[in-house]
XYZ file of C-alpha atoms in Angstrom:
286
model
C 136.330 65.191 101.735
C 133.538 66.193 104.328
C 134.654 68.802 106.968
C 134.501 67.083 110.148
C 131.469 67.629 112.354
C 131.445 68.762 115.992
C 128.252 68.828 117.055
C 129.165 69.851 120.616
C 130.730 73.027 119.127
C 129.061 76.089 120.695
C 128.493 78.590 117.808
C 127.125 81.989 117.901
C 123.260 81.854 116.698
C 120.235 84.515 116.868
C 117.721 83.383 119.259
C 114.944 85.108 120.737
C 116.009 83.872 124.449
C 117.735 86.944 126.069
C 121.255 85.378 126.516
C 124.462 86.610 126.296
C 125.703 84.076 123.828
C 123.676 82.455 121.081
C 123.353 78.693 121.394
C 124.153 76.196 118.744
C 121.033 75.898 116.244
C 120.747 72.110 116.521
C 117.203 72.050 114.429
C 119.172 73.153 111.401
C 119.531 70.127 108.965
C 123.401 68.676 109.086
C 123.417 69.060 105.515
C 123.155 72.453 105.693
C 125.775 73.137 108.315
C 128.816 70.807 107.337
C 129.877 68.920 103.984
C 130.827 70.201 100.629
C 129.287 73.043 98.777
C 127.041 72.701 95.873
C 128.847 73.679 92.753
C 125.852 76.150 92.329
C 127.699 78.204 95.200
C 131.262 78.871 93.595
C 129.372 79.200 90.145
C 127.280 81.992 91.328
C 130.373 83.948 93.429
C 132.793 83.830 90.314
C 129.786 85.278 88.137
C 129.351 87.832 90.648
C 132.816 88.962 91.174
C 133.651 89.251 87.492
C 130.272 91.283 87.080
C 131.400 93.611 89.814
C 134.886 93.806 87.939
C 133.304 94.140 84.725
C 130.887 97.075 85.633
C 133.025 98.839 87.484
C 132.039 102.830 86.975
C 134.712 104.481 84.421
C 136.998 106.410 84.852
C 136.194 106.241 88.970
C 133.872 105.261 91.339
C 134.351 108.306 92.729
C 130.871 111.015 93.028
C 131.128 114.267 91.895
C 131.776 117.649 93.788
C 128.416 118.494 93.505
C 126.976 115.304 94.676
C 129.401 115.198 97.764
C 128.017 118.578 98.943
C 124.284 117.678 99.295
C 123.692 117.333 103.059
C 121.415 120.015 105.355
C 122.762 123.336 106.206
C 124.076 123.827 109.912
C 121.635 124.406 112.828
C 118.721 123.828 109.956
C 115.548 121.606 111.258
C 117.210 118.495 109.245
C 120.806 119.103 110.752
C 118.982 118.963 114.124
C 117.403 115.448 112.941
C 120.738 114.156 111.876
C 122.459 115.215 115.144
C 119.935 113.651 117.340
C 119.312 110.610 114.844
C 123.104 109.860 115.328
C 123.036 109.962 119.200
C 119.747 107.844 119.395
C 121.148 105.062 116.754
C 124.576 105.179 118.444
C 122.727 104.775 121.948
C 120.767 102.049 120.311
C 124.130 100.272 119.478
C 125.301 100.566 123.070
C 122.190 99.205 124.599
C 122.144 96.420 121.922
C 125.798 95.584 123.026
C 124.820 95.292 126.674
C 121.895 93.216 125.927
C 123.676 90.732 123.594
C 127.416 90.973 122.578
C 129.820 92.203 119.996
C 128.855 89.266 117.688
C 125.950 91.185 116.693
C 128.179 93.165 114.299
C 128.437 89.813 112.082
C 124.912 90.435 111.425
C 123.483 91.978 108.043
C 120.968 93.680 110.604
C 123.461 95.511 112.751
C 126.141 96.073 109.931
C 123.258 98.299 108.232
C 122.228 99.847 111.468
C 126.031 100.764 111.846
C 125.992 102.300 108.533
C 122.881 104.349 109.419
C 124.601 105.584 112.427
C 127.625 106.661 110.824
C 125.617 108.280 107.945
C 123.816 110.834 110.704
C 126.917 111.358 112.329
C 128.767 112.462 108.954
C 125.479 114.581 107.760
C 125.621 116.239 111.040
C 129.585 117.119 110.776
C 129.743 117.950 107.120
C 128.827 121.391 107.131
C 131.460 122.106 109.547
C 133.975 119.958 107.689
C 136.633 121.587 105.247
C 136.629 120.286 101.648
C 140.176 118.400 102.341
C 137.859 115.920 103.905
C 137.253 114.784 100.577
C 137.275 111.000 101.514
C 134.575 111.777 104.105
C 132.492 113.225 101.853
C 132.899 110.410 99.262
C 131.948 107.849 102.131
C 128.876 109.973 102.890
C 127.603 109.648 99.574
C 128.756 105.795 99.278
C 126.517 105.333 102.428
C 123.584 106.958 100.629
C 122.059 104.091 98.898
C 123.842 101.398 101.005
C 121.879 102.417 104.165
C 118.598 102.737 102.356
C 118.766 99.454 100.607
C 119.923 97.699 103.512
C 117.442 98.651 105.556
C 114.711 98.301 103.329
C 115.759 94.333 102.874
C 116.197 94.089 106.673
C 112.625 95.788 107.225
C 111.158 93.627 104.470
C 112.562 90.470 104.710
C 112.512 90.429 108.735
C 108.770 91.613 108.801
C 107.063 89.978 106.092
C 109.341 86.641 105.582
C 111.459 85.656 108.464
C 109.018 86.587 111.405
C 105.911 85.072 110.210
C 107.666 81.768 109.249
C 109.276 81.746 112.428
C 105.965 82.535 114.250
C 104.032 79.879 112.655
C 106.659 77.279 111.922
C 109.132 77.489 114.595
C 106.966 78.070 117.606
C 104.692 75.124 117.862
C 103.468 75.951 121.193
C 101.628 78.804 122.942
C 104.759 79.348 125.382
C 106.989 79.652 122.487
C 104.777 81.871 120.541
C 104.604 84.395 123.632
C 108.404 84.333 123.829
C 108.962 85.317 120.324
C 106.153 87.708 120.350
C 108.025 89.499 123.395
C 111.377 89.209 121.385
C 110.244 90.457 118.500
C 108.919 93.444 120.036
C 111.435 93.758 122.337
C 113.015 97.756 122.306
C 116.213 97.144 120.437
C 114.549 94.639 117.872
C 111.769 97.180 117.223
C 114.489 99.768 116.351
C 116.604 97.405 114.445
C 113.783 96.036 112.196
C 111.008 98.158 112.375
C 112.339 101.716 112.733
C 115.303 101.355 110.668
C 113.814 102.062 107.430
C 112.464 105.392 108.929
C 115.645 106.653 109.908
C 117.104 105.637 106.701
C 114.435 107.397 104.731
C 114.815 110.750 106.895
C 118.662 110.709 106.394
C 119.254 109.560 102.709
C 116.060 110.943 101.159
C 114.038 113.657 103.101
C 116.930 115.622 104.816
C 118.878 115.904 101.315
C 117.054 114.062 98.263
C 118.694 113.303 94.790
C 117.956 110.291 92.433
C 120.379 107.536 92.694
C 122.902 106.850 90.046
C 124.781 103.654 88.914
C 127.509 104.453 91.031
C 125.214 104.146 93.944
C 123.931 100.736 92.734
C 127.616 99.194 92.044
C 128.789 100.300 95.642
C 125.879 98.627 97.339
C 126.373 95.781 95.281
C 130.224 95.634 95.844
C 129.459 95.386 99.667
C 127.076 92.754 99.298
C 129.409 90.946 97.729
C 131.964 91.757 100.551
C 129.346 90.449 103.131
C 128.566 87.645 101.081
C 132.399 86.466 100.797
C 132.712 87.111 104.693
C 129.460 84.997 105.714
C 130.457 82.098 103.266
C 134.062 81.728 103.878
C 134.459 82.708 107.244
C 131.323 82.845 109.060
C 129.860 79.415 107.686
C 133.415 77.907 108.168
C 133.266 78.711 111.585
C 129.946 77.327 112.184
C 128.064 80.545 112.223
C 124.796 79.917 110.724
C 122.598 83.279 110.663
C 120.750 82.499 107.557
C 120.046 78.799 106.713
C 118.637 79.843 103.411
C 122.041 81.080 102.164
C 123.646 77.776 102.956
C 126.165 76.847 100.330
C 125.483 73.553 100.315
C 122.015 73.574 99.115
C 121.487 73.251 95.290
C 118.925 75.884 95.518
C 121.404 78.369 96.932
C 121.811 80.059 93.499
C 117.965 80.887 93.657
C 118.226 82.536 97.223
C 121.776 84.613 96.195
C 119.946 85.836 92.771
C 116.987 86.928 94.719
C 119.000 88.875 97.095
C 120.928 90.497 94.155
C 117.241 91.177 92.496
C 115.956 93.051 95.825
C 118.679 95.182 95.480
C 118.077 96.134 91.684
C 114.377 96.452 92.707
C 115.068 98.600 95.615
C 116.931 100.939 93.427
C 114.524 101.421 90.581
C 111.766 101.658 92.743
C 113.461 104.132 95.592
C 114.336 106.084 92.396
C 110.688 106.511 91.279
C 110.119 107.458 94.815
C 112.493 110.359 95.122
C 111.521 111.541 91.634
C 107.819 112.130 92.541
C 108.966 113.493 96.020
C 111.515 116.073 94.268
C 108.736 117.232 91.991
C 106.295 117.428 94.761
C 108.430 119.371 96.808
C 109.469 121.656 93.831
C 105.931 122.392 93.370
C 105.237 123.087 97.083
C 108.096 125.715 97.206
């Protein structure tokens, strides 16, 4: 049976109009909003879950003690950066909440930003924490690749895919284009979509570099699965459609889901190559 359609129901949707609540996206085709899922969606989800379970690092997903001690020394230049970075990213979260609403935490972008903020805070606090705070050090390392990959995906997709499509295809008048450009270069959006990658690189690579290991990739893929399930089983069900290309009702959804997973894997290998060169260069310079 098809799910009942309520075209008058207000749902949250990102809009470049400065509003406290996001209006219903009436331009999104009904076939992507309501109705039965394509068989491709559950096939992908079952395969993804099985892969995550099968590839779980053995005997444990915990990082070695030596890896958990990789953070800048107290009162060093990078320690001050992490402290200032934490306060700054926290301030951006505060201003974003005032400008929009708590629903921003439903989005991939602001969940990524929140993780970056948290990791800056832990990096700044780490030199003063006793070894008994074992779980906090583990979280610090789990967030290392997670922050970098989510910032990379957000930066790349928004600036080189989503933004151009909205501007050239979604804005058919000069007035709409001007409004979108104003929205795109808004203070908070510049931080979340343009400078996010800078903060992630400074915190996860520059201040305490190390090559990523398979556990980093597995943890990030597990968090991606968690967000995917949250988006499809909760947000989509209540009518929140942030990302139409990931609609489970289209047969091509398996392509977009697979492409997203591919981005994570490509980011893992790509950043590892750059980190290796950075470590070698730093060693030669010192």
